[in-house]
Amino acid sequence: MKAYMEKEGWSVRVFSDGNSAVEAIDQPPHLWVLDIMLPDIDGYEILRRIKEKSDTPVIFASARDEDLDRVKGLELGSDDYLSKPFLPKELVIRAKKLLQRIYEGTNGKFQTRWINHYRIQPIERKVYYEDREIDLTSKEFEVVLYLTEHVNELKTRTEILEGVWGNDYVGSERAVDDVIRRIRKKMPRLNLETLYGGGYRVEHP
């Protein structure tokens, strides 16, 4: 499955057990493919934890083909269900249709953008400067993505927290300042302005 997906140009991570997958939930991909029967945490529990954090689409791919398993998966929020054995190409087709349905037609939110000499690729979650990838943490990337979605617009710390950390964040607004400071060091040409008493904005002609 990994090889077939990589042929589509997708970046793929594989987890050998449920605990490894759970550790990656805070850095969500654009799509999860889950088995139900795993050696530690079952796929249902992983699905619950994923949906607590985000609306990332999920495909179940399992040897269990009972109607109750399908129904339970759908009730918990899975978007599709494939019963083993299946052709890897079928998974790729279903994944591609699901990604198109979820991410396309969203006002260019997931399209590659060029801002002040940087190439930002939302689907791949990568940023480049002159073909050199910038090493960003997940939160740094999300802040860059949020501010460049609203280029030339002032965004207050509160708006950035809600847009990136979520409405249930209970920490200090200084978390935004810390991330902004790291972004400036890694992306000095981004033209990231501070408006004292106001917030931040990325200026782009």
Tab-separated table of C-alpha atoms in Angstrom:
chain	number	residue	atom	x	y	z
A	1	MET	CA	0.000	0.000	0.000
A	2	LYS	CA	2.845	2.364	0.849
A	3	ALA	CA	4.533	1.780	-2.519
A	4	TYR	CA	1.316	2.361	-4.476
A	5	MET	CA	0.583	5.585	-2.591
A	6	GLU	CA	4.108	6.877	-3.071
A	7	LYS	CA	3.726	6.321	-6.823
A	8	GLU	CA	0.996	8.992	-6.634
A	9	GLY	CA	3.593	11.420	-5.252
A	10	TRP	CA	2.237	11.220	-1.695
A	11	SER	CA	4.455	11.236	1.380
A	12	VAL	CA	3.603	8.147	3.457
A	13	ARG	CA	4.421	7.163	7.032
A	14	VAL	CA	3.830	3.633	8.287
A	15	PHE	CA	3.184	2.706	11.928
A	16	SER	CA	3.606	-0.887	13.096
A	17	ASP	CA	1.327	-0.541	16.122
A	18	GLY	CA	-1.380	1.669	17.580
A	19	ASN	CA	0.773	3.443	20.151
A	20	SER	CA	3.138	4.711	17.452
A	21	ALA	CA	0.178	6.102	15.504
A	22	VAL	CA	-1.288	7.791	18.583
A	23	GLU	CA	2.013	9.608	19.166
A	24	ALA	CA	1.652	11.172	15.688
A	25	ILE	CA	-1.910	12.460	16.135
A	26	ASP	CA	-0.714	15.938	17.113
A	27	GLN	CA	1.018	16.195	13.715
A	28	PRO	CA	-1.919	15.162	11.533
A	29	PRO	CA	-1.518	13.967	7.957
A	30	HIS	CA	-4.125	14.697	5.292
A	31	LEU	CA	-5.459	11.129	5.463
A	32	TRP	CA	-5.294	8.170	7.854
A	33	VAL	CA	-5.581	4.527	6.737
A	34	LEU	CA	-6.308	2.370	9.786
A	35	ASP	CA	-6.581	-1.330	10.475
A	36	ILE	CA	-8.964	-2.407	13.234
A	37	MET	CA	-6.967	-5.317	14.636
A	38	LEU	CA	-3.649	-4.071	16.005
A	39	PRO	CA	-1.297	-5.591	18.610
A	40	ASP	CA	-2.013	-2.962	21.281
A	41	ILE	CA	-4.637	-0.227	20.758
A	42	ASP	CA	-7.368	-1.180	18.305
A	43	GLY	CA	-8.273	0.960	15.316
A	44	TYR	CA	-11.524	2.132	16.895
A	45	GLU	CA	-9.689	3.724	19.811
A	46	ILE	CA	-7.199	5.400	17.473
A	47	LEU	CA	-10.122	6.742	15.427
A	48	ARG	CA	-11.715	8.199	18.574
A	49	ARG	CA	-8.478	9.968	19.479
A	50	ILE	CA	-7.992	11.296	15.941
A	51	LYS	CA	-11.486	12.772	15.858
A	52	GLU	CA	-10.960	14.401	19.265
A	53	LYS	CA	-8.130	16.430	17.713
A	54	SER	CA	-9.174	17.079	14.106
A	55	ASP	CA	-11.488	16.296	11.204
A	56	THR	CA	-8.759	14.472	9.273
A	57	PRO	CA	-10.406	11.877	6.966
A	58	VAL	CA	-9.963	8.196	7.848
A	59	ILE	CA	-10.228	5.021	5.776
A	60	PHE	CA	-10.544	1.696	7.601
A	61	ALA	CA	-8.756	-1.184	5.849
A	62	SER	CA	-9.432	-4.380	7.771
A	63	ALA	CA	-9.816	-8.142	7.433
A	64	ARG	CA	-12.960	-7.874	9.528
A	65	ASP	CA	-15.896	-7.611	7.164
A	66	GLU	CA	-18.892	-7.792	9.460
A	67	ASP	CA	-21.665	-5.244	9.030
A	68	LEU	CA	-21.370	-4.221	12.686
A	69	ASP	CA	-17.692	-3.332	12.191
A	70	ARG	CA	-18.562	-1.134	9.214
A	71	VAL	CA	-21.382	0.567	11.089
A	72	LYS	CA	-19.267	1.128	14.209
A	73	GLY	CA	-16.481	2.650	12.132
A	74	LEU	CA	-18.871	5.003	10.379
A	75	GLU	CA	-20.511	5.997	13.657
A	76	LEU	CA	-17.114	6.902	15.108
A	77	GLY	CA	-16.335	9.095	12.112
A	78	SER	CA	-14.535	7.005	9.492
A	79	ASP	CA	-15.058	8.170	5.913
A	80	ASP	CA	-14.660	4.847	4.094
A	81	TYR	CA	-14.156	1.124	4.779
A	82	LEU	CA	-12.192	-1.423	2.721
A	83	SER	CA	-12.335	-5.149	3.469
A	84	LYS	CA	-9.204	-7.262	3.009
A	85	PRO	CA	-8.159	-8.667	0.658
A	86	PHE	CA	-8.358	-5.731	-1.752
A	87	LEU	CA	-6.225	-4.421	-4.591
A	88	PRO	CA	-3.851	-1.641	-3.519
A	89	LYS	CA	-5.007	0.298	-6.576
A	90	GLU	CA	-8.535	0.338	-5.146
A	91	LEU	CA	-7.236	1.956	-1.958
A	92	VAL	CA	-5.403	4.593	-4.022
A	93	ILE	CA	-8.552	5.368	-6.034
A	94	ARG	CA	-10.703	5.699	-2.916
A	95	ALA	CA	-8.059	7.774	-1.135
A	96	LYS	CA	-7.718	10.095	-4.130
A	97	LYS	CA	-11.480	10.648	-4.354
A	98	LEU	CA	-11.695	11.284	-0.616
A	99	LEU	CA	-8.824	13.788	-0.677
A	100	GLN	CA	-10.391	15.601	-3.622
A	101	ARG	CA	-13.767	15.761	-1.893
A	102	ILE	CA	-12.325	17.019	1.388
A	103	TYR	CA	-9.632	19.404	0.203
A	104	GLU	CA	-10.481	20.719	-3.257
A	105	GLY	CA	-12.754	23.667	-3.852
A	106	THR	CA	-11.677	25.429	-0.648
A	107	ASN	CA	-10.767	28.857	-2.076
A	108	GLY	CA	-7.216	27.780	-2.859
A	109	LYS	CA	-6.455	26.949	0.762
A	110	PHE	CA	-4.581	23.797	-0.215
A	111	GLN	CA	-2.917	25.100	-3.363
A	112	THR	CA	0.815	25.781	-3.539
A	113	ARG	CA	1.551	29.470	-2.935
A	114	TRP	CA	4.619	31.665	-3.412
A	115	ILE	CA	5.071	34.356	-0.761
A	116	ASN	CA	8.160	36.567	-0.577
A	117	HIS	CA	10.486	34.015	-2.240
A	118	TYR	CA	9.096	31.054	-0.296
A	119	ARG	CA	7.163	28.162	-1.852
A	120	ILE	CA	4.528	26.894	0.574
A	121	GLN	CA	2.959	23.499	-0.176
A	122	PRO	CA	-0.024	22.938	2.138
A	123	ILE	CA	-0.820	19.365	1.080
A	124	GLU	CA	2.765	18.190	1.643
A	125	ARG	CA	3.135	20.481	4.706
A	126	LYS	CA	6.482	21.759	3.409
A	127	VAL	CA	8.094	25.151	2.792
A	128	TYR	CA	10.981	25.770	0.378
A	129	TYR	CA	13.329	28.648	-0.317
A	130	GLU	CA	15.108	28.312	-3.683
A	131	ASP	CA	14.454	24.527	-3.644
A	132	ARG	CA	15.882	24.193	-0.133
A	133	GLU	CA	13.365	22.825	2.352
A	134	ILE	CA	12.926	24.890	5.516
A	135	ASP	CA	12.911	22.739	8.645
A	136	LEU	CA	9.720	23.779	10.456
A	137	THR	CA	7.923	22.164	13.358
A	138	SER	CA	4.268	21.287	12.868
A	139	LYS	CA	3.102	24.347	14.812
A	140	GLU	CA	5.491	26.678	12.981
A	141	PHE	CA	4.174	25.400	9.657
A	142	GLU	CA	0.556	25.856	10.754
A	143	VAL	CA	1.198	29.463	11.808
A	144	VAL	CA	2.940	30.180	8.488
A	145	LEU	CA	0.024	28.589	6.645
A	146	TYR	CA	-2.553	30.573	8.626
A	147	LEU	CA	-0.825	33.950	8.145
A	148	THR	CA	-0.193	33.372	4.437
A	149	GLU	CA	-3.840	32.397	3.960
A	150	HIS	CA	-4.594	35.907	5.235
A	151	VAL	CA	-1.700	37.740	3.597
A	152	ASN	CA	-1.596	41.520	4.255
A	153	GLU	CA	-4.243	41.110	6.981
A	154	LEU	CA	-3.563	41.924	10.615
A	155	LYS	CA	-4.194	38.915	12.833
A	156	THR	CA	-4.309	39.315	16.596
A	157	ARG	CA	-2.750	36.772	18.922
A	158	THR	CA	-6.237	35.609	19.866
A	159	GLU	CA	-7.187	35.043	16.226
A	160	ILE	CA	-3.973	33.113	15.595
A	161	LEU	CA	-4.536	30.980	18.685
A	162	GLU	CA	-8.090	30.167	17.608
A	163	GLY	CA	-7.048	29.526	14.011
A	164	VAL	CA	-4.062	27.293	14.826
A	165	TRP	CA	-4.316	26.004	18.398
A	166	GLY	CA	-8.121	25.821	18.473
A	167	ASN	CA	-10.821	27.335	20.646
A	168	ASP	CA	-10.120	24.973	23.550
A	169	TYR	CA	-6.509	26.142	24.020
A	170	VAL	CA	-5.957	27.267	27.625
A	171	GLY	CA	-2.305	28.382	27.596
A	172	SER	CA	-0.746	31.822	27.295
A	173	GLU	CA	-0.924	34.013	24.198
A	174	ARG	CA	2.875	34.159	24.465
A	175	ALA	CA	2.901	30.786	22.713
A	176	VAL	CA	2.182	32.746	19.520
A	177	ASP	CA	5.141	35.074	20.139
A	178	ASP	CA	7.480	32.120	20.685
A	179	VAL	CA	6.460	30.484	17.406
A	180	ILE	CA	6.664	33.783	15.504
A	181	ARG	CA	10.189	34.353	16.823
A	182	ARG	CA	11.304	30.926	15.580
A	183	ILE	CA	9.662	31.476	12.189
A	184	ARG	CA	11.487	34.786	11.752
A	185	LYS	CA	14.809	33.081	12.447
A	186	LYS	CA	14.125	30.295	9.948
A	187	MET	CA	12.347	32.426	7.317
A	188	PRO	CA	13.950	35.904	7.474
A	189	ARG	CA	12.572	36.958	4.066
A	190	LEU	CA	8.934	36.212	4.909
A	191	ASN	CA	8.311	39.886	5.793
A	192	LEU	CA	6.461	39.006	8.981
A	193	GLU	CA	5.494	42.254	10.702
A	194	THR	CA	4.613	42.931	14.315
A	195	LEU	CA	2.016	45.563	15.091
A	196	TYR	CA	2.523	46.339	18.742
A	197	GLY	CA	-0.678	46.083	20.691
A	198	GLY	CA	-2.284	44.553	17.623
A	199	GLY	CA	-0.812	41.349	16.272
A	200	TYR	CA	1.027	40.020	13.254
A	201	ARG	CA	0.748	40.000	9.481
A	202	VAL	CA	2.689	38.779	6.465
A	203	GLU	CA	3.150	41.584	3.953
A	204	HIS	CA	3.265	40.626	0.294
A	205	PRO	CA	2.963	42.931	-2.728
